[in-house]
């Protein structure tokens, strides 16, 4: 069994810490991407993604393509809308701007509905926007990695279906899949796009997407060719269908090692208990008596518990303010918080590094020097043997004190309570 060498604990909001078994899968010997063994593994991956996204609809189509999560934007813009179409982008931070820019690259007209930093567009204003103009698509950033703002997808989807039923609902779930609840069928979604390196727990390099039958029908009715060659559903759809039916096919070479790592990560994610107890077989996922929904529910609950703990420590022990100051706007897989006045990220991050902890500086262009971001997702949360969160919170407190800040709890020498 492979064991990682000692290293600083990575608690940025992606990439995250990876389980030893996942990294061991990355070391698999070289194999043909159209060989029977790999084709079977890839087929299992696509089937397991249906479980992760909670879709039983055979018309839903999973995609796994080599690339970052950003490739998912291109696949949406190149295939599901056409030049001149109108889309509504619900903006909660940096990644709303990015998605809008992507649409504009393809000649699609993107209207952004923006909220104040740390907040999200509200349902009444979204309804107003949908009634004022006809949109082919609305996009929702489930968790914006730049701000830690969580959007409530279910009521948003219900609103869109009521007011503008023909509008496609696209969820950017790069920083939410695996740590926040998503019910693809139950919420009547059209696209959820994500990436491998965050809540799913696999090294970066795979763009992952689930697309509804309604959206695939929209693609088939296009009047113009897809706006991209590499990102075209026309090229990838027959490949995904072949792999899922365990038949070889070729358009562009996938990464067998990354796909195997994703396979291991999904088996762990869809099995009960900590990662080390998971079976290595996709046929065993769902845990015997436990349903997939039960397993995922327990996973999301673990992330909520860890999130509450981190946020309580930042608010109460450190006396610092979060960007998303309302609980309903706060993500469960990360926390973004303001730096004390008079300090900068460069005063804190190196001191954390000397204590073996890595978190992230700010990303939102308007306030990027004024805040930090900590990720708490994946095995750092779900593996009870790991003390990543406890150690990181203690290190953060010590780094702040060393930088000259006196938190309200600085008189106490107790370590953060792991039972919070």
Short mmCIF file of C-alpha atoms in Angstrom, two decimals:
data_model
loop_
_atom_site.label_atom_id
_atom_site.label_comp_id
_atom_site.label_asym_id
_atom_site.label_seq_id
_atom_site.Cartn_x
_atom_site.Cartn_y
_atom_site.Cartn_z
CA UNK A 1 0.00 0.00 0.00
CA UNK A 2 1.33 3.40 -1.00
CA UNK A 3 1.78 6.04 1.71
CA UNK A 4 2.38 9.70 0.98
CA UNK A 5 5.55 11.26 2.37
CA UNK A 6 5.12 13.91 5.08
CA UNK A 7 4.02 17.19 3.53
CA UNK A 8 2.22 20.44 4.44
CA UNK A 9 -1.52 19.94 4.81
CA UNK A 10 -3.27 21.47 1.81
CA UNK A 11 -6.46 23.23 2.87
CA UNK A 12 -7.10 25.56 -0.02
CA UNK A 13 -10.57 25.31 -1.62
CA UNK A 14 -9.17 22.90 -4.21
CA UNK A 15 -7.06 20.99 -4.93
CA UNK A 16 -7.58 19.17 -1.64
CA UNK A 17 -5.74 16.43 0.21
CA UNK A 18 -6.03 13.06 -1.55
CA UNK A 19 -6.30 9.60 -0.08
CA UNK A 20 -3.32 7.27 -0.45
CA UNK A 21 -5.34 4.76 -2.48
CA UNK A 22 -6.34 7.47 -4.96
CA UNK A 23 -2.74 8.50 -5.49
CA UNK A 24 -1.68 4.88 -5.76
CA UNK A 25 -4.15 4.51 -8.63
CA UNK A 26 -2.28 7.32 -10.38
CA UNK A 27 0.79 5.08 -10.50
CA UNK A 28 -0.95 2.39 -12.55
CA UNK A 29 1.23 1.07 -15.35
CA UNK A 30 0.71 2.46 -18.82
CA UNK A 31 -2.16 0.87 -20.69
CA UNK A 32 -4.12 1.31 -23.88
CA UNK A 33 -6.97 3.79 -23.67
CA UNK A 34 -9.03 1.41 -25.86
CA UNK A 35 -8.01 -1.76 -24.01
CA UNK A 36 -10.72 -3.86 -22.38
CA UNK A 37 -9.59 -3.27 -18.79
CA UNK A 38 -9.45 0.50 -19.08
CA UNK A 39 -12.70 0.69 -21.04
CA UNK A 40 -14.39 -1.22 -18.22
CA UNK A 41 -12.97 1.18 -15.61
CA UNK A 42 -14.09 4.22 -17.59
CA UNK A 43 -17.55 2.70 -18.00
CA UNK A 44 -17.81 2.17 -14.25
CA UNK A 45 -16.77 5.79 -13.67
CA UNK A 46 -19.60 7.06 -15.85
CA UNK A 47 -22.10 4.80 -14.08
CA UNK A 48 -20.90 5.94 -10.65
CA UNK A 49 -21.23 9.58 -11.68
CA UNK A 50 -24.93 8.93 -12.20
CA UNK A 51 -25.10 7.89 -8.54
CA UNK A 52 -23.09 10.91 -7.36
CA UNK A 53 -25.30 13.36 -9.23
CA UNK A 54 -28.39 11.40 -8.18
CA UNK A 55 -29.89 10.78 -11.58
CA UNK A 56 -31.73 7.64 -12.66
CA UNK A 57 -32.91 9.09 -15.95
CA UNK A 58 -31.36 7.08 -18.80
CA UNK A 59 -31.55 10.23 -20.96
CA UNK A 60 -29.08 12.00 -18.65
CA UNK A 61 -25.57 11.97 -20.13
CA UNK A 62 -22.32 12.00 -18.12
CA UNK A 63 -19.11 13.37 -19.63
CA UNK A 64 -15.53 13.02 -18.40
CA UNK A 65 -13.02 14.93 -20.54
CA UNK A 66 -9.38 15.77 -19.91
CA UNK A 67 -9.18 19.38 -18.78
CA UNK A 68 -9.91 21.68 -15.86
CA UNK A 69 -13.33 22.60 -14.55
CA UNK A 70 -13.19 25.65 -16.80
CA UNK A 71 -13.51 23.34 -19.80
CA UNK A 72 -17.06 22.72 -18.58
CA UNK A 73 -17.88 26.36 -19.30
CA UNK A 74 -16.67 25.92 -22.87
CA UNK A 75 -18.66 22.72 -23.31
CA UNK A 76 -21.83 24.52 -22.17
CA UNK A 77 -21.21 27.64 -24.29
CA UNK A 78 -20.11 25.71 -27.38
CA UNK A 79 -22.95 23.16 -27.39
CA UNK A 80 -26.08 24.36 -25.61
CA UNK A 81 -26.40 27.97 -26.80
CA UNK A 82 -25.72 29.65 -30.12
CA UNK A 83 -24.35 33.05 -31.18
CA UNK A 84 -26.86 35.77 -30.38
CA UNK A 85 -28.65 33.76 -27.68
CA UNK A 86 -29.31 35.43 -24.32
CA UNK A 87 -28.17 33.86 -21.04
CA UNK A 88 -28.61 35.05 -17.46
CA UNK A 89 -25.55 34.60 -15.23
CA UNK A 90 -26.24 34.77 -11.49
CA UNK A 91 -23.10 36.38 -10.11
CA UNK A 92 -21.73 35.64 -6.63
CA UNK A 93 -18.03 36.32 -7.28
CA UNK A 94 -15.07 35.87 -9.60
CA UNK A 95 -16.46 32.81 -11.36
CA UNK A 96 -19.63 34.56 -12.50
CA UNK A 97 -17.43 37.00 -14.39
CA UNK A 98 -15.48 34.10 -15.87
CA UNK A 99 -18.54 32.21 -17.08
CA UNK A 100 -19.95 35.40 -18.63
CA UNK A 101 -16.65 36.05 -20.43
CA UNK A 102 -16.71 32.50 -21.75
CA UNK A 103 -20.19 32.96 -23.21
CA UNK A 104 -19.16 36.20 -24.88
CA UNK A 105 -16.21 34.42 -26.51
CA UNK A 106 -18.78 32.27 -28.32
CA UNK A 107 -20.93 35.24 -29.36
CA UNK A 108 -23.54 34.58 -26.68
CA UNK A 109 -25.03 37.60 -24.90
CA UNK A 110 -24.50 37.21 -21.16
CA UNK A 111 -26.41 39.37 -18.69
CA UNK A 112 -25.03 39.26 -15.17
CA UNK A 113 -27.29 39.68 -12.16
CA UNK A 114 -24.85 40.70 -9.45
CA UNK A 115 -25.07 40.70 -5.67
CA UNK A 116 -22.93 42.50 -3.11
CA UNK A 117 -19.75 40.69 -2.07
CA UNK A 118 -20.72 37.89 0.31
CA UNK A 119 -24.32 37.75 -0.85
CA UNK A 120 -26.30 36.27 -3.75
CA UNK A 121 -29.07 37.43 -6.08
CA UNK A 122 -32.45 37.07 -4.42
CA UNK A 123 -35.42 35.18 -5.83
CA UNK A 124 -37.66 38.23 -6.47
CA UNK A 125 -35.01 40.00 -8.55
CA UNK A 126 -34.25 36.78 -10.44
CA UNK A 127 -37.95 36.38 -11.20
CA UNK A 128 -38.08 39.98 -12.40
CA UNK A 129 -35.13 39.40 -14.72
CA UNK A 130 -36.68 36.23 -16.16
CA UNK A 131 -39.98 38.02 -16.85
CA UNK A 132 -38.30 41.01 -18.51
CA UNK A 133 -36.40 39.01 -21.13
CA UNK A 134 -36.38 35.56 -22.67
CA UNK A 135 -33.24 33.63 -21.73
CA UNK A 136 -32.11 30.37 -23.28
CA UNK A 137 -30.15 29.54 -20.15
CA UNK A 138 -29.56 30.62 -16.56
CA UNK A 139 -26.31 29.76 -14.79
CA UNK A 140 -25.83 29.33 -11.07
CA UNK A 141 -22.47 29.14 -9.33
CA UNK A 142 -23.36 26.70 -6.56
CA UNK A 143 -20.33 27.72 -4.48
CA UNK A 144 -18.16 30.56 -5.70
CA UNK A 145 -14.60 29.65 -4.73
CA UNK A 146 -13.63 33.31 -4.57
CA UNK A 147 -16.16 34.26 -1.88
CA UNK A 148 -17.42 31.06 -0.25
CA UNK A 149 -21.00 32.06 -1.12
CA UNK A 150 -23.48 29.19 -1.43
CA UNK A 151 -26.44 29.52 -3.81
CA UNK A 152 -29.60 27.58 -3.01
CA UNK A 153 -30.10 25.63 -6.21
CA UNK A 154 -33.40 23.91 -5.51
CA UNK A 155 -35.59 27.02 -5.00
CA UNK A 156 -33.83 28.71 -7.90
CA UNK A 157 -34.60 25.77 -10.17
CA UNK A 158 -38.23 25.75 -9.03
CA UNK A 159 -38.47 29.46 -9.84
CA UNK A 160 -37.02 29.03 -13.32
CA UNK A 161 -39.33 26.12 -14.12
CA UNK A 162 -42.34 28.16 -12.98
CA UNK A 163 -41.50 31.43 -14.72
CA UNK A 164 -39.50 30.33 -17.77
CA UNK A 165 -39.87 26.56 -18.23
CA UNK A 166 -37.92 26.37 -21.49
CA UNK A 167 -34.82 28.00 -19.98
CA UNK A 168 -31.98 25.55 -19.34
CA UNK A 169 -30.64 25.48 -15.77
CA UNK A 170 -26.86 25.16 -15.59
CA UNK A 171 -25.06 24.72 -12.26
CA UNK A 172 -21.35 25.41 -11.92
CA UNK A 173 -20.59 22.83 -9.24
CA UNK A 174 -16.79 22.91 -9.40
CA UNK A 175 -16.55 23.81 -5.71
CA UNK A 176 -19.69 22.01 -4.56
CA UNK A 177 -19.99 18.51 -6.02
CA UNK A 178 -19.02 16.06 -3.29
CA UNK A 179 -19.49 18.53 -0.43
CA UNK A 180 -22.92 20.08 -1.07
CA UNK A 181 -26.19 18.31 -1.81
CA UNK A 182 -27.16 18.13 -5.47
CA UNK A 183 -30.17 16.20 -6.76
CA UNK A 184 -29.98 16.26 -10.53
CA UNK A 185 -33.34 14.59 -11.17
CA UNK A 186 -35.12 15.79 -8.03
CA UNK A 187 -34.33 19.44 -8.74
CA UNK A 188 -34.91 19.12 -12.50
CA UNK A 189 -31.48 20.43 -13.50
CA UNK A 190 -30.07 20.50 -17.02
CA UNK A 191 -26.31 20.67 -16.48
CA UNK A 192 -24.04 20.30 -13.48
CA UNK A 193 -20.39 20.78 -14.33
CA UNK A 194 -17.50 20.12 -11.99
CA UNK A 195 -13.86 19.07 -11.76
CA UNK A 196 -11.97 16.22 -10.18
CA UNK A 197 -9.75 18.01 -7.65
CA UNK A 198 -12.18 19.37 -5.07
CA UNK A 199 -15.00 17.59 -3.26
CA UNK A 200 -14.65 14.44 -5.38
CA UNK A 201 -11.08 13.95 -4.14
CA UNK A 202 -9.12 13.12 -7.30
CA UNK A 203 -6.08 14.99 -8.68
CA UNK A 204 -6.78 17.84 -11.07
CA UNK A 205 -7.10 17.24 -14.78
CA UNK A 206 -10.63 15.98 -15.44
CA UNK A 207 -13.64 18.06 -16.43
CA UNK A 208 -16.83 16.27 -15.34
CA UNK A 209 -20.39 17.02 -16.38
CA UNK A 210 -23.92 15.64 -16.19
CA UNK A 211 -26.32 16.81 -18.90
CA UNK A 212 -30.09 16.26 -18.96
CA UNK A 213 -32.03 14.68 -21.79
CA UNK A 214 -33.73 18.05 -22.32
CA UNK A 215 -30.36 19.75 -22.81
CA UNK A 216 -29.13 16.99 -25.13
CA UNK A 217 -32.31 17.52 -27.18
CA UNK A 218 -31.51 21.23 -27.30
CA UNK A 219 -28.06 20.33 -28.62
CA UNK A 220 -29.52 18.08 -31.31
CA UNK A 221 -31.73 20.95 -32.51
CA UNK A 222 -28.89 23.45 -33.00
CA UNK A 223 -29.07 25.53 -36.17
CA UNK A 224 -25.30 26.12 -36.21
CA UNK A 225 -22.36 23.76 -35.61
CA UNK A 226 -20.86 23.62 -32.11
CA UNK A 227 -18.49 26.52 -31.53
CA UNK A 228 -15.56 24.31 -30.54
CA UNK A 229 -13.89 21.21 -31.94
CA UNK A 230 -12.37 19.71 -28.78
CA UNK A 231 -15.36 20.64 -26.59
CA UNK A 232 -18.01 19.51 -29.08
CA UNK A 233 -20.70 17.11 -27.87
CA UNK A 234 -20.78 15.85 -31.45
CA UNK A 235 -17.30 14.43 -30.90
CA UNK A 236 -17.60 13.36 -27.26
CA UNK A 237 -21.12 11.96 -27.03
CA UNK A 238 -20.43 8.73 -28.99
CA UNK A 239 -17.26 8.21 -26.95
CA UNK A 240 -19.07 8.49 -23.62
CA UNK A 241 -21.88 6.24 -24.80
CA UNK A 242 -19.43 3.62 -26.00
CA UNK A 243 -17.37 3.65 -22.81
CA UNK A 244 -20.45 3.37 -20.61
CA UNK A 245 -21.56 0.33 -22.60
CA UNK A 246 -18.01 -1.08 -22.12
CA UNK A 247 -17.05 -0.72 -25.78
CA UNK A 248 -13.84 0.99 -27.00
CA UNK A 249 -14.05 4.23 -28.96
CA UNK A 250 -11.71 7.06 -29.84
CA UNK A 251 -11.81 10.80 -30.40
CA UNK A 252 -8.99 12.17 -28.23
CA UNK A 253 -6.76 10.28 -25.82
CA UNK A 254 -7.94 10.33 -22.18
CA UNK A 255 -5.61 9.94 -19.20
CA UNK A 256 -5.89 6.32 -18.02
CA UNK A 257 -4.12 7.11 -14.76
CA UNK A 258 -6.42 10.01 -13.90
CA UNK A 259 -9.52 8.03 -14.82
CA UNK A 260 -8.34 5.18 -12.58
CA UNK A 261 -7.77 7.66 -9.75
CA UNK A 262 -11.26 9.04 -10.29
CA UNK A 263 -12.62 5.49 -10.18
CA UNK A 264 -11.00 4.91 -6.79
CA UNK A 265 -12.22 8.28 -5.47
CA UNK A 266 -15.80 7.57 -6.56
CA UNK A 267 -15.80 4.09 -5.03
CA UNK A 268 -14.70 5.67 -1.75
CA UNK A 269 -17.19 8.50 -1.99
CA UNK A 270 -20.12 6.19 -2.69
CA UNK A 271 -19.22 3.70 0.06
CA UNK A 272 -20.16 4.06 3.74
CA UNK A 273 -17.54 4.93 6.32
CA UNK A 274 -14.10 6.53 5.99
CA UNK A 275 -12.12 6.17 2.74
CA UNK A 276 -9.83 3.43 4.06
CA UNK A 277 -12.81 1.12 4.64
CA UNK A 278 -14.14 1.42 1.08
CA UNK A 279 -14.20 -1.51 -1.30
CA UNK A 280 -12.10 -1.25 -4.43
CA UNK A 281 -14.96 -2.48 -6.63
CA UNK A 282 -17.53 -0.26 -8.28
CA UNK A 283 -20.03 -3.12 -7.98
CA UNK A 284 -19.89 -2.82 -4.19
CA UNK A 285 -20.74 0.86 -3.95
CA UNK A 286 -23.94 1.74 -2.09
CA UNK A 287 -22.86 -0.11 0.99
CA UNK A 288 -25.15 -3.08 1.28
CA UNK A 289 -28.13 -1.96 3.34
CA UNK A 290 -27.41 1.73 2.91
CA UNK A 291 -28.77 3.49 -0.18
CA UNK A 292 -26.67 5.89 -2.23
CA UNK A 293 -28.89 8.70 -0.95
CA UNK A 294 -28.14 7.66 2.67
CA UNK A 295 -24.39 7.55 2.01
CA UNK A 296 -24.38 10.94 0.31
CA UNK A 297 -26.57 12.42 3.03
CA UNK A 298 -24.06 11.32 5.68
CA UNK A 299 -21.23 12.82 3.63
CA UNK A 300 -22.98 16.17 3.28
CA UNK A 301 -23.76 16.15 7.01
CA UNK A 302 -20.07 15.63 7.80
CA UNK A 303 -19.20 18.63 5.66
CA UNK A 304 -21.84 20.76 7.39
CA UNK A 305 -20.47 19.77 10.80
CA UNK A 306 -16.91 20.66 9.81
CA UNK A 307 -18.09 23.92 8.26
CA UNK A 308 -19.94 24.94 11.42
CA UNK A 309 -16.85 24.18 13.45
CA UNK A 310 -14.51 26.23 11.26
CA UNK A 311 -16.89 29.16 11.04
CA UNK A 312 -17.58 29.20 14.78
CA UNK A 313 -13.83 29.25 15.44
CA UNK A 314 -13.24 32.11 13.00
CA UNK A 315 -16.20 34.11 14.29
CA UNK A 316 -15.92 33.49 18.02
CA UNK A 317 -12.36 32.42 18.83
CA UNK A 318 -10.62 34.66 16.31
CA UNK A 319 -13.16 37.49 16.22
CA UNK A 320 -12.96 37.73 12.43
CA UNK A 321 -15.71 38.35 9.89
CA UNK A 322 -16.65 36.12 6.99
CA UNK A 323 -17.32 37.44 3.51
CA UNK A 324 -20.64 35.56 3.57
CA UNK A 325 -21.91 36.83 6.90
CA UNK A 326 -25.39 35.29 6.67
CA UNK A 327 -25.52 31.55 7.48
CA UNK A 328 -27.76 30.74 4.51
CA UNK A 329 -25.11 32.17 2.17
CA UNK A 330 -22.22 30.12 3.59
CA UNK A 331 -20.72 27.15 1.78
CA UNK A 332 -19.99 23.92 3.65
CA UNK A 333 -16.74 23.05 1.88
CA UNK A 334 -14.85 26.32 2.38
CA UNK A 335 -14.77 29.53 4.37
CA UNK A 336 -13.61 32.98 3.26
CA UNK A 337 -12.81 35.49 6.00
CA UNK A 338 -11.42 38.99 6.28
CA UNK A 339 -7.87 39.56 7.54
CA UNK A 340 -7.51 41.78 10.64
CA UNK A 341 -6.99 45.47 9.87
CA UNK A 342 -3.35 46.35 9.43
CA UNK A 343 -2.33 42.87 8.25
CA UNK A 344 -1.93 41.37 4.81
CA UNK A 345 -1.97 37.82 3.51
CA UNK A 346 1.82 37.91 3.32
CA UNK A 347 1.92 38.50 7.08
CA UNK A 348 -0.01 35.30 7.74
CA UNK A 349 0.44 32.69 5.01
CA UNK A 350 4.20 32.18 5.46
CA UNK A 351 3.70 31.74 9.21
CA UNK A 352 1.07 29.11 8.50
CA UNK A 353 3.44 27.39 6.09
CA UNK A 354 6.09 27.05 8.80
CA UNK A 355 3.44 25.24 10.83
CA UNK A 356 2.73 22.83 8.00
CA UNK A 357 -0.57 24.31 6.80
CA UNK A 358 -1.40 25.83 3.41
CA UNK A 359 -4.53 27.93 2.88
CA UNK A 360 -5.37 30.38 0.09
CA UNK A 361 -5.15 34.12 -0.36
CA UNK A 362 -8.07 36.12 -1.71
CA UNK A 363 -9.24 35.89 -5.32
CA UNK A 364 -12.06 38.41 -5.75
CA UNK A 365 -10.51 41.33 -7.64
CA UNK A 366 -12.14 44.05 -5.52
CA UNK A 367 -10.88 42.76 -2.15
CA UNK A 368 -8.23 40.15 -2.96
CA UNK A 369 -5.64 41.56 -0.50
CA UNK A 370 -8.11 41.76 2.37
CA UNK A 371 -9.12 38.17 3.00
CA UNK A 372 -8.10 34.50 3.11
CA UNK A 373 -9.81 31.25 2.15
CA UNK A 374 -9.67 27.87 3.84
CA UNK A 375 -10.99 24.67 2.32
CA UNK A 376 -12.58 21.93 4.43
CA UNK A 377 -13.74 19.14 2.16
CA UNK A 378 -12.98 15.56 1.23
CA UNK A 379 -10.86 13.31 3.41
CA UNK A 380 -9.80 16.18 5.68
CA UNK A 381 -13.44 16.13 6.80
CA UNK A 382 -14.63 12.56 6.27
CA UNK A 383 -11.67 10.59 7.68
CA UNK A 384 -11.94 10.64 11.51
CA UNK A 385 -8.28 9.66 11.86
CA UNK A 386 -7.11 12.92 10.33
CA UNK A 387 -6.68 16.05 12.42
CA UNK A 388 -6.25 18.41 9.49
CA UNK A 389 -8.94 20.84 10.62
CA UNK A 390 -7.90 20.89 14.29
CA UNK A 391 -4.26 21.48 13.39
CA UNK A 392 -5.10 24.15 10.82
CA UNK A 393 -7.27 26.18 13.18
CA UNK A 394 -4.63 26.08 15.89
CA UNK A 395 -1.94 27.06 13.38
CA UNK A 396 -4.08 29.93 12.12
CA UNK A 397 -4.55 31.27 15.62
CA UNK A 398 -0.83 31.03 16.34
CA UNK A 399 0.08 32.70 13.04
CA UNK A 400 -2.25 35.59 13.71
CA UNK A 401 -0.81 36.11 17.19
CA UNK A 402 2.72 35.97 15.79
CA UNK A 403 1.71 38.60 13.22
CA UNK A 404 0.59 40.92 16.01
CA UNK A 405 -3.15 40.27 16.19
CA UNK A 406 -4.73 39.41 19.53
CA UNK A 407 -7.88 37.34 19.05
CA UNK A 408 -10.57 37.36 21.77
CA UNK A 409 -9.57 33.84 22.83
CA UNK A 410 -5.81 34.52 22.94
CA UNK A 411 -5.77 34.18 26.70
CA UNK A 412 -6.74 30.53 26.30
CA UNK A 413 -4.12 27.95 25.40
CA UNK A 414 -6.64 25.25 24.56
CA UNK A 415 -6.55 23.69 21.12
CA UNK A 416 -9.70 23.99 18.97
CA UNK A 417 -12.35 21.56 20.16
CA UNK A 418 -12.65 18.78 17.60
CA UNK A 419 -16.13 17.90 18.82
CA UNK A 420 -17.70 21.26 17.91
#
